[in-house]
Coordinates of C-alpha atoms and ligand atoms in Angstrom, one line a residue:
M8 CA 208.5 -45.7 -11.0
Q9 CA 206.0 -45.9 -8.1
S10 CA 202.9 -48.1 -8.5
V11 CA 199.8 -47.7 -6.5
T12 CA 196.8 -50.0 -6.0
V13 CA 193.5 -48.2 -5.5
A14 CA 190.8 -50.8 -4.6
S15 CA 191.1 -53.3 -7.5
R16 CA 192.5 -50.7 -9.9
K17 CA 196.2 -50.5 -10.4
T18 CA 197.7 -47.2 -11.7
A19 CA 201.2 -45.8 -12.3
D20 CA 202.4 -42.3 -12.6
A21 CA 202.6 -41.2 -16.3
T22 CA 203.2 -37.5 -16.0
P23 CA 204.6 -36.3 -19.3
H24 CA 208.3 -35.3 -19.5
A25 CA 208.2 -31.6 -19.8
A26 CA 211.3 -31.4 -21.9
S27 CA 210.1 -33.9 -24.6
L28 CA 206.5 -33.0 -24.6
I29 CA 207.0 -29.3 -25.0
Q30 CA 209.5 -30.1 -27.7
S31 CA 206.9 -32.0 -29.7
L32 CA 204.5 -29.1 -29.4
R33 CA 206.9 -27.3 -31.7
D34 CA 206.2 -29.6 -34.6
I35 CA 202.5 -29.5 -35.3
G36 CA 203.0 -27.9 -38.7
Y37 CA 202.8 -24.2 -38.3
S38 CA 204.4 -21.8 -40.7
C39 CA 205.5 -18.3 -39.8
E40 CA 202.2 -17.0 -41.2
T41 CA 199.8 -19.5 -39.6
A42 CA 201.7 -18.9 -36.2
L43 CA 201.4 -15.2 -36.5
A44 CA 197.7 -15.5 -37.3
D45 CA 197.1 -17.7 -34.3
I46 CA 198.5 -15.0 -32.0
I47 CA 196.4 -12.3 -33.7
D48 CA 193.3 -14.5 -33.2
N49 CA 193.8 -14.1 -29.4
S50 CA 194.1 -10.4 -29.8
I51 CA 190.9 -10.2 -31.7
T52 CA 189.1 -12.4 -29.2
A53 CA 190.3 -10.0 -26.5
G54 CA 188.5 -7.2 -28.3
S55 CA 191.5 -5.4 -29.8
R56 CA 191.0 -2.6 -32.3
R57 CA 194.6 -2.0 -32.9
I58 CA 197.4 -4.6 -33.4
D59 CA 201.0 -3.9 -34.0
I60 CA 203.5 -6.4 -35.3
F61 CA 207.1 -5.4 -34.6
S62 CA 210.3 -7.1 -35.8
D63 CA 213.9 -6.5 -35.1
A64 CA 215.7 -8.9 -37.4
G65 CA 219.1 -7.4 -37.4
S66 CA 220.1 -7.4 -33.7
D67 CA 222.1 -10.1 -31.8
D68 CA 219.0 -11.6 -30.5
P69 CA 216.4 -11.0 -33.2
A70 CA 212.8 -10.7 -31.9
L71 CA 209.3 -10.4 -33.1
A72 CA 206.3 -9.1 -31.1
I73 CA 202.6 -8.7 -31.4
L74 CA 201.1 -5.9 -29.4
D75 CA 197.4 -5.4 -28.9
D76 CA 195.0 -3.0 -27.1
G77 CA 192.6 -5.7 -26.0
S78 CA 191.3 -6.5 -22.5
G79 CA 194.7 -7.7 -21.2
M80 CA 195.0 -10.3 -18.4
S81 CA 195.3 -10.3 -14.7
R82 CA 198.3 -12.0 -13.2
S83 CA 196.4 -15.2 -12.5
E84 CA 194.8 -15.1 -16.0
L85 CA 198.2 -14.8 -17.5
I86 CA 199.6 -17.8 -15.6
E87 CA 196.5 -19.8 -16.7
A88 CA 197.1 -18.6 -20.3
M89 CA 200.7 -19.8 -20.3
R90 CA 199.6 -23.3 -19.4
P91 CA 199.5 -25.7 -22.4
G92 CA 195.9 -26.8 -22.6
S93 CA 194.6 -23.8 -20.6
R94 CA 191.0 -24.4 -21.8
N95 CA 189.0 -27.6 -22.4
P96 CA 188.4 -28.0 -26.2
L97 CA 185.0 -29.3 -25.4
A98 CA 183.9 -26.2 -23.5
D99 CA 181.3 -23.9 -25.2
R100 CA 182.8 -20.6 -26.3
L101 CA 181.2 -17.2 -27.0
P102 CA 180.3 -16.9 -30.8
D103 CA 183.2 -14.4 -31.4
D104 CA 185.9 -16.4 -29.6
L105 CA 188.4 -17.5 -32.2
G106 CA 190.0 -20.0 -29.8
R107 CA 189.2 -23.7 -29.1
F108 CA 192.1 -25.7 -27.7
G109 CA 193.8 -23.5 -25.0
L110 CA 197.0 -24.2 -26.9
G111 CA 197.6 -21.7 -29.8
L112 CA 199.6 -19.1 -27.9
K113 CA 202.1 -21.7 -26.9
S114 CA 202.2 -24.0 -29.9
A115 CA 202.3 -21.2 -32.4
S116 CA 205.0 -19.4 -30.5
F117 CA 207.2 -22.5 -30.0
S118 CA 206.9 -23.4 -33.6
Q119 CA 209.0 -20.2 -34.4
C120 CA 211.0 -19.5 -31.2
K121 CA 212.4 -20.9 -28.0
R122 CA 211.6 -18.0 -25.7
L123 CA 208.0 -16.8 -25.4
T124 CA 207.3 -13.8 -23.1
V125 CA 203.8 -12.4 -22.5
L126 CA 203.5 -8.9 -21.0
T127 CA 200.0 -7.9 -20.2
R128 CA 198.1 -5.1 -18.4
K129 CA 194.6 -5.1 -17.0
D130 CA 193.0 -2.8 -14.4
R131 CA 196.4 -1.1 -13.9
Q132 CA 198.0 -4.4 -13.0
T133 CA 201.0 -5.3 -15.2
S134 CA 202.3 -8.8 -15.3
A135 CA 204.8 -10.8 -17.4
A136 CA 205.8 -14.4 -17.8
T137 CA 208.3 -16.3 -20.0
W138 CA 208.5 -19.9 -21.2
D139 CA 212.1 -20.7 -22.1
L140 CA 212.5 -24.0 -23.9
D141 CA 216.3 -24.2 -23.2
E142 CA 215.5 -23.9 -19.5
I143 CA 212.9 -26.6 -19.6
A144 CA 215.3 -28.9 -21.4
R145 CA 217.7 -28.4 -18.5
S146 CA 215.2 -28.6 -15.6
N147 CA 212.6 -30.9 -17.2
R148 CA 210.0 -29.0 -15.2
W149 CA 206.8 -27.3 -16.3
E150 CA 207.9 -23.9 -14.9
I151 CA 207.5 -20.4 -16.3
E152 CA 209.5 -17.4 -15.2
L153 CA 207.5 -14.5 -13.7
H154 CA 209.0 -11.1 -14.2
E155 CA 209.2 -8.2 -11.8
D156 CA 211.2 -5.9 -14.0
F157 CA 209.6 -5.3 -17.5
G158 CA 212.3 -3.0 -18.8
E159 CA 214.3 -5.8 -20.5
I160 CA 211.3 -6.9 -22.6
P161 CA 211.6 -5.4 -26.0
W162 CA 208.7 -3.0 -27.0
S163 CA 207.4 -3.1 -23.4
E164 CA 207.1 0.7 -23.4
R165 CA 204.6 0.4 -26.2
L166 CA 202.0 -1.3 -24.0
G167 CA 199.0 0.9 -23.4
E168 CA 196.5 1.2 -20.5
H169 CA 195.2 -2.3 -21.3
G170 CA 196.4 -4.9 -23.7
T171 CA 198.9 -7.6 -24.3
L172 CA 202.4 -7.9 -25.8
V173 CA 203.6 -11.3 -27.0
V174 CA 207.3 -11.4 -27.7
W175 CA 209.2 -14.2 -29.5
R176 CA 212.9 -14.4 -28.9
S177 CA 215.6 -17.0 -29.7
L178 CA 214.0 -17.3 -33.1
D179 CA 215.8 -20.5 -34.1
R180 CA 213.0 -21.6 -36.4
L181 CA 212.0 -18.2 -37.8
S182 CA 215.6 -17.5 -38.7
G183 CA 215.9 -20.8 -40.6
G184 CA 218.6 -22.1 -38.2
I185 CA 221.0 -19.4 -39.3
L186 CA 222.9 -18.5 -36.2
Q187 CA 226.2 -16.9 -37.0
D188 CA 225.7 -14.8 -40.1
V189 CA 223.7 -11.8 -38.8
R190 CA 223.0 -10.4 -42.3
R191 CA 221.7 -13.7 -43.8
R192 CA 219.7 -14.3 -40.6
A193 CA 218.0 -10.9 -40.9
E194 CA 217.2 -11.5 -44.5
H195 CA 215.6 -14.8 -43.7
V196 CA 213.5 -13.4 -40.9
N197 CA 212.4 -10.4 -43.0
R198 CA 211.4 -12.7 -45.9
A199 CA 209.3 -14.8 -43.6
I200 CA 207.6 -11.7 -42.2
A201 CA 207.0 -10.2 -45.7
S202 CA 205.4 -13.4 -46.9
A203 CA 203.2 -13.5 -43.8
E204 CA 201.9 -10.0 -44.6
R205 CA 199.6 -11.1 -47.4
H206 CA 198.3 -13.9 -45.2
V207 CA 197.4 -11.5 -42.4
R208 CA 195.7 -9.1 -44.8
L209 CA 193.6 -11.9 -46.2
V210 CA 192.8 -13.9 -43.1
F211 CA 191.5 -11.0 -41.1
H212 CA 190.1 -8.8 -43.9
R213 CA 186.6 -8.9 -42.6
F214 CA 187.5 -7.4 -39.2
M215 CA 189.6 -4.8 -41.0
E216 CA 186.7 -3.9 -43.4
D217 CA 183.4 -4.5 -41.7
D218 CA 183.9 -3.8 -38.0
R219 CA 183.1 -0.4 -36.6
P220 CA 185.6 0.9 -35.7
P221 CA 187.6 -1.3 -38.1
L222 CA 190.5 -3.4 -36.8
R223 CA 193.8 -1.8 -37.7
I224 CA 196.9 -4.0 -38.1
R225 CA 200.3 -2.4 -38.6
L226 CA 203.6 -4.0 -39.5
N227 CA 206.5 -2.0 -38.1
G228 CA 204.4 1.1 -38.2
R229 CA 202.9 0.6 -41.7
Q230 CA 199.2 0.0 -41.8
L231 CA 198.1 -3.1 -43.7
E232 CA 195.3 -2.9 -46.1
P233 CA 192.6 -5.6 -46.0
L234 CA 192.6 -8.1 -48.9
D235 CA 189.1 -9.1 -49.8
P236 CA 189.5 -12.3 -52.0
F237 CA 186.1 -11.6 -53.7
G238 CA 187.1 -8.2 -55.1
T239 CA 183.9 -6.7 -53.9
R240 CA 185.2 -3.1 -53.9
H241 CA 185.4 -3.4 -57.6
T242 CA 182.1 -2.7 -59.3
A243 CA 182.8 -5.4 -61.9
H244 CA 182.5 -8.3 -59.4
Q245 CA 179.4 -10.4 -59.5
R246 CA 177.5 -11.9 -56.5
E247 CA 174.9 -14.7 -56.6
M248 CA 172.0 -15.1 -54.2
P249 CA 173.1 -16.1 -50.7
D250 CA 172.3 -19.6 -49.5
S251 CA 172.3 -21.3 -46.1
L252 CA 172.1 -24.7 -44.5
T253 CA 170.9 -25.1 -40.9
L254 CA 172.2 -28.2 -39.0
A255 CA 171.9 -29.3 -35.4
R256 CA 174.8 -27.2 -34.1
G257 CA 174.6 -24.1 -36.3
T258 CA 173.9 -22.5 -39.7
V259 CA 176.4 -22.6 -42.6
E260 CA 176.1 -19.7 -45.0
F261 CA 177.2 -19.7 -48.6
Q262 CA 177.7 -16.8 -51.1
S263 CA 179.1 -17.3 -54.6
F264 CA 181.1 -14.6 -56.2
T265 CA 182.7 -14.1 -59.7
L266 CA 185.8 -12.0 -59.7
P267 CA 186.0 -9.0 -62.0
H268 CA 187.6 -9.8 -65.3
H269 CA 191.3 -8.8 -65.4
K270 CA 190.6 -6.2 -68.0
S271 CA 188.3 -4.3 -65.7
I272 CA 190.7 -3.8 -62.8
S273 CA 194.3 -2.6 -62.5
P274 CA 197.2 -5.1 -63.0
A275 CA 198.2 -4.5 -59.4
D276 CA 194.7 -5.4 -58.0
W277 CA 194.6 -8.4 -60.3
D278 CA 197.9 -9.7 -59.0
D279 CA 196.8 -9.0 -55.4
L280 CA 193.7 -11.1 -55.9
G281 CA 195.6 -13.9 -57.5
G282 CA 198.5 -13.9 -55.0
P283 CA 201.7 -15.9 -55.5
E284 CA 199.8 -19.0 -56.6
G285 CA 197.9 -17.2 -59.3
H286 CA 194.2 -17.1 -60.1
L287 CA 193.9 -20.7 -61.4
R288 CA 195.1 -22.0 -58.0
S289 CA 193.1 -19.5 -56.0
Q290 CA 189.6 -20.4 -57.2
G291 CA 187.3 -22.4 -54.9
F292 CA 185.8 -22.2 -51.5
Y293 CA 186.9 -19.7 -48.9
V294 CA 185.9 -21.0 -45.5
Y295 CA 185.5 -18.6 -42.6
R296 CA 185.1 -19.5 -38.9
G297 CA 183.7 -16.6 -37.0
R298 CA 184.6 -14.3 -40.0
R299 CA 188.3 -15.5 -39.8
L300 CA 189.5 -17.2 -42.9
I301 CA 190.6 -20.8 -42.3
I302 CA 190.7 -22.3 -45.7
A303 CA 191.4 -20.4 -48.9
G304 CA 191.1 -21.3 -52.6
S305 CA 190.3 -25.0 -52.8
W306 CA 187.4 -26.9 -54.1
L307 CA 187.9 -29.3 -51.2
G308 CA 188.0 -32.4 -53.5
L309 CA 184.6 -31.5 -55.0
A310 CA 185.9 -30.2 -58.4
R311 CA 189.1 -29.5 -60.3
Q312 CA 190.5 -26.1 -60.6
T313 CA 190.0 -25.3 -64.2
E314 CA 190.4 -22.2 -66.5
L315 CA 186.6 -22.2 -66.9
T316 CA 185.9 -21.6 -63.2
K317 CA 189.0 -19.5 -62.6
L318 CA 187.0 -16.4 -61.5
C319 CA 184.7 -18.4 -59.2
R320 CA 185.1 -18.1 -55.4
I321 CA 182.5 -19.2 -52.9
R322 CA 182.4 -17.8 -49.4
V323 CA 181.4 -20.3 -46.7
D324 CA 180.7 -19.0 -43.2
I325 CA 180.7 -21.4 -40.2
P326 CA 180.2 -20.7 -36.5
N327 CA 182.6 -22.0 -33.8
S328 CA 179.7 -24.1 -32.4
M329 CA 180.3 -26.5 -35.3
D330 CA 184.0 -27.0 -34.6
A331 CA 183.6 -30.7 -33.7
D332 CA 181.6 -31.4 -36.9
W333 CA 184.2 -29.7 -39.0
K334 CA 187.2 -31.2 -37.1
I335 CA 188.9 -27.8 -36.8
D336 CA 192.6 -28.2 -36.0
V337 CA 194.7 -26.2 -33.5
K338 CA 196.3 -24.1 -36.3
K339 CA 192.8 -23.2 -37.7
A340 CA 194.2 -24.1 -41.0
S341 CA 192.3 -27.2 -42.0
A342 CA 188.8 -28.6 -41.6
Q343 CA 186.8 -31.5 -42.9
L344 CA 183.3 -31.2 -44.5
P345 CA 180.4 -32.6 -42.5
P346 CA 178.5 -34.9 -45.0
A347 CA 175.4 -32.7 -45.2
V348 CA 177.5 -29.6 -45.9
R349 CA 179.5 -31.5 -48.4
E350 CA 176.4 -32.4 -50.3
R351 CA 175.2 -28.8 -50.5
M352 CA 178.6 -27.6 -51.6
R353 CA 178.7 -30.2 -54.3
L354 CA 175.4 -28.8 -55.7
L355 CA 176.8 -25.3 -55.5
V356 CA 179.9 -26.3 -57.5
E357 CA 177.8 -28.1 -60.1
R358 CA 175.5 -25.1 -60.6
L359 CA 178.5 -22.9 -60.9
S360 CA 180.3 -24.9 -63.5
L361 CA 177.1 -25.2 -65.5
T362 CA 176.8 -21.4 -65.5
S363 CA 180.5 -21.0 -66.6
K364 CA 180.0 -23.7 -69.3
R365 CA 177.0 -22.0 -70.7
T366 CA 178.8 -18.6 -70.9
Y367 CA 181.6 -20.4 -72.7
Q368 CA 179.3 -22.1 -75.1
R369 CA 177.4 -18.9 -75.8
R370 CA 180.7 -17.4 -76.8
G371 CA 181.4 -20.5 -78.9
Q372 CA 178.1 -20.1 -80.7
R373 CA 178.8 -16.4 -81.4
L374 CA 182.0 -17.5 -82.9
V375 CA 180.3 -19.5 -85.6
D376 CA 177.5 -16.9 -86.1
Q377 CA 177.7 -16.1 -89.8
E378 CA 177.1 -12.4 -89.2
Y379 CA 180.5 -12.1 -87.5
L380 CA 182.5 -13.9 -90.3
P381 CA 185.3 -15.2 -88.1
L382 CA 188.5 -16.5 -89.7
W383 CA 188.5 -19.4 -87.4
Q384 CA 185.6 -21.8 -86.9
R385 CA 185.0 -23.6 -83.7
V386 CA 183.7 -27.0 -84.5
Q387 CA 182.4 -29.6 -82.1
K388 CA 183.0 -33.1 -83.5
D389 CA 182.9 -36.6 -81.9
G390 CA 183.1 -35.0 -78.4
A391 CA 186.1 -32.9 -79.4
I392 CA 186.4 -29.2 -80.0
I393 CA 188.4 -28.2 -83.1
Y394 CA 189.5 -24.8 -84.3
R395 CA 189.9 -24.6 -88.0
P396 CA 190.5 -21.7 -90.4
D397 CA 187.3 -21.1 -92.5
L398 CA 188.3 -21.5 -96.2
A399 CA 185.0 -20.0 -97.2
H400 CA 185.8 -16.8 -95.3
P401 CA 185.9 -13.8 -97.8
V402 CA 189.5 -13.1 -97.1
F403 CA 190.6 -16.6 -98.2
A404 CA 187.9 -17.0 -100.9
D405 CA 188.8 -13.6 -102.5
F406 CA 192.5 -14.5 -102.5
S407 CA 191.9 -18.0 -103.8
V408 CA 189.9 -17.0 -106.9
R409 CA 192.8 -14.7 -107.9
L410 CA 195.1 -17.7 -108.0
P411 CA 195.7 -20.0 -111.0
E412 CA 193.5 -23.1 -110.7
D413 CA 196.4 -25.5 -109.9
L414 CA 197.5 -23.3 -107.0
Q415 CA 194.1 -23.0 -105.5
A416 CA 194.2 -26.6 -104.2
D417 CA 197.7 -26.0 -102.8
F418 CA 196.4 -22.9 -101.0
A419 CA 193.5 -24.8 -99.5
N420 CA 196.0 -27.4 -98.3
L421 CA 198.2 -24.8 -96.7
V422 CA 195.2 -23.2 -94.9
G423 CA 194.1 -26.7 -93.8
L424 CA 197.7 -27.3 -92.5
L425 CA 197.5 -24.2 -90.3
G426 CA 194.4 -25.6 -88.7
S427 CA 195.7 -29.0 -88.1
S428 CA 199.0 -27.7 -86.6
V429 CA 197.4 -25.5 -83.9
P430 CA 199.9 -26.1 -81.0
V431 CA 197.1 -27.3 -78.6
A432 CA 199.4 -28.7 -76.0
A433 CA 201.5 -25.6 -75.7
L434 CA 198.4 -23.4 -75.6
H435 CA 197.0 -25.5 -72.9
A436 CA 200.1 -25.2 -70.8
D437 CA 200.2 -21.5 -71.3
F438 CA 196.6 -21.0 -70.4
A439 CA 197.1 -23.1 -67.3
G440 CA 200.1 -20.9 -66.4
S441 CA 199.5 -17.2 -67.1
P442 CA 196.5 -17.0 -69.5
E443 CA 196.3 -13.2 -69.4
E444 CA 199.7 -13.1 -71.1
V445 CA 198.6 -15.3 -74.0
R446 CA 197.4 -13.2 -77.0
A447 CA 197.2 -13.3 -80.7
D448 CA 200.1 -12.0 -82.8
E449 CA 200.0 -8.4 -84.0
V450 CA 198.8 -7.9 -87.5
D451 CA 200.2 -5.3 -89.9
N452 CA 198.0 -2.6 -91.3
L453 CA 198.1 -3.9 -94.9
A454 CA 196.8 -7.3 -93.7
L455 CA 194.1 -5.5 -91.7
K456 CA 193.1 -3.5 -94.8
Q457 CA 193.0 -6.7 -96.9
M458 CA 190.7 -8.3 -94.4
A459 CA 188.5 -5.2 -94.2
E460 CA 188.3 -5.1 -98.0
A461 CA 187.2 -8.7 -98.1
M462 CA 184.5 -8.3 -95.3
V463 CA 183.0 -4.8 -95.6
P464 CA 181.5 -5.2 -99.2
R465 CA 179.9 -8.5 -98.2
L466 CA 178.4 -7.1 -95.0
L467 CA 177.1 -4.1 -96.9
A468 CA 175.7 -6.3 -99.7
Q469 CA 173.7 -8.2 -97.0
G470 CA 172.0 -4.9 -96.2
T471 CA 173.9 -4.4 -93.0
D472 CA 174.0 -0.7 -92.2
V473 CA 177.3 1.1 -91.7
E474 CA 177.0 1.5 -87.9
R475 CA 176.4 -2.3 -87.6
V476 CA 179.3 -3.2 -89.9
I477 CA 181.6 -1.2 -87.6
D478 CA 180.0 -2.8 -84.5
I479 CA 180.5 -6.3 -85.9
L480 CA 184.1 -5.8 -86.9
R481 CA 184.9 -4.2 -83.6
Q482 CA 184.1 -7.6 -82.0
V483 CA 186.0 -10.0 -84.3
E484 CA 189.7 -10.9 -84.4
P485 CA 192.0 -9.4 -85.5
F486 CA 190.1 -6.0 -85.5
N487 CA 189.1 -6.2 -81.8
T488 CA 192.6 -6.5 -80.5
N489 CA 193.9 -3.5 -82.5
W490 CA 190.7 -1.5 -82.6
A491 CA 192.3 1.9 -82.2
V492 CA 194.2 1.4 -85.5
A493 CA 191.6 -0.9 -87.1
R494 CA 188.8 1.5 -86.7
T495 CA 190.4 4.1 -89.0
I496 CA 191.2 1.4 -91.6
V497 CA 187.6 0.0 -91.5
E498 CA 186.1 3.5 -91.8
E499 CA 188.4 4.2 -94.8
V500 CA 187.3 1.0 -96.5
I501 CA 183.6 1.8 -95.8
A502 CA 184.1 5.3 -97.2
S503 CA 185.7 4.1 -100.4
E504 CA 183.0 1.3 -100.8
S505 CA 180.3 3.9 -100.4
S506 CA 181.8 6.2 -102.9
N507 CA 182.1 3.3 -105.4
E508 CA 178.4 2.7 -105.3
Ligands
ATP6 N1 196.2 -11.2 -26.5 C1 195.5 -11.7 -25.5 N2 194.7 -10.9 -24.8 C2 194.0 -11.4 -23.7 N3 194.0 -12.7 -23.4 C3 194.7 -13.6 -24.1 C4 195.5 -13.1 -25.2 N4 196.2 -14.2 -25.7 C5 195.8 -15.3 -25.0 N5 194.9 -14.9 -24.0 C6 194.3 -15.8 -23.1 O1 195.0 -17.0 -23.1 C7 194.2 -18.1 -23.3 C8 195.1 -19.2 -24.0 O2 195.3 -18.8 -25.3 P1 195.6 -19.9 -26.4 O3 195.8 -19.2 -27.7 O4 196.7 -20.7 -25.9 O5 194.3 -20.8 -26.4 P2 192.9 -20.4 -27.0 O6 192.9 -19.1 -27.7 O7 192.0 -20.5 -25.8 O8 192.6 -21.6 -27.9 P3 193.4 -22.1 -29.3 O9 194.4 -23.1 -28.9 O10 192.3 -22.6 -30.1 O11 194.1 -20.8 -29.8 C9 193.1 -17.6 -24.1 O12 191.9 -18.4 -23.9 C10 192.9 -16.2 -23.5 O13 192.1 -16.3 -22.3
MG7 MG1 194.3 -18.9 -29.3

């Protein structure tokens, strides 16, 4: 290695080795979905209204492409764009520029493939260039290939008057390293693309919903529907007052939402909102940078994901002028909270869990409200919450007095035993997993009738009118879960009580 002495300063040539540095660019932690989103970022920044994702998983050289109708690039802009580190991360960007590092196009592509070709058209000039990692490994030179003939580039005929086509070939990573078995390789690629579909619908939903005209993203010709994680198209969602925090380099906006209850939307919509991780794991902050989602469903260390706050999601909007404060990474998949923002978010979380707790406690109080005569009592004792069958409930009391005296104590013990053997740990596990599938056992009609016969006379004797009796029973277990059947039974009991009077 040459060494040069400049005045009193001694330097040596430390140009990076192309072959090894470009190889390490491959491993900065992209998945198929984050890589795809990074390419789509560029298309959106270039003003695209229509983006097509194409895949050809079954051929000898499987390929994936992202085509847009954005501004396109001139030949010199294309060459600049292919350069790793094409822009200085410290430079100011326009507010709607989703980029920062001048790296995404290359690092996202190399994370999935070894051959990246970009074909682009602007002002009637068409240009194309390719990075080939095998070629760099051979030559150890930072050199791209410039194309004169575009015909061999898959989907090149789809490029419109202006726009860009990014093509990934030699999909060694995307095909999970499967080289020989074409069928298994195709399955692997298709699976990866299918799982990226939800990510794309979620990450770019605001461009697909709010823009005029809206951004259209298609996957192999099929248009993708936006996935709004706050369920705002369902009338049953709730939205709190917006809030904001202005700091030196920009304003952060907050908006809290409560998702619609699962009973008020279709099971398909409910599953779509919960995603593969489920609702418990999808609660929390949703952080958007320039309306593009960068963090989804996490309390960012400020709270735990609990059943109580399962339906809470808080939208946080940050501008790209605050990138340095938030320590945005190349993949746009992580960020750190600046201290002032963290403090505000902590307050938001506290307020939110207080509201949920209050709702929960209100429900608890109603449960012990004498008018409703529940079979189970919810008791708060020494900081614990205990559910216990209420021996004084008419259905138990009426039965008990019909027993011989020596059996009455046994009966009380049996009922007590039910209460003390509530399988709390199993219930807890089930609620943490798929709570909407947990429900009380079905009750047979005779048991319902027995319960109605115990409750109706007491309610009527308290002076409760018939309408109100029906209203009360409609809300308590087990009538509420079987109301269609229970209603007839309750009305029959009321009718026979009234005729006895
Ligand atoms: N689809 C596209 N249409 C037009 N120009 C593009 C397109 N994709 C990339 N470019 C140009 O190439 C440049 C480099 O893109 P690249 O994704 O590598 O970096 P970036 O978007 O500037 O920053 P980041 O690393 O944060 O993504 C962009 O700044 C843009 O000028
Ligand atoms: Mg980019």
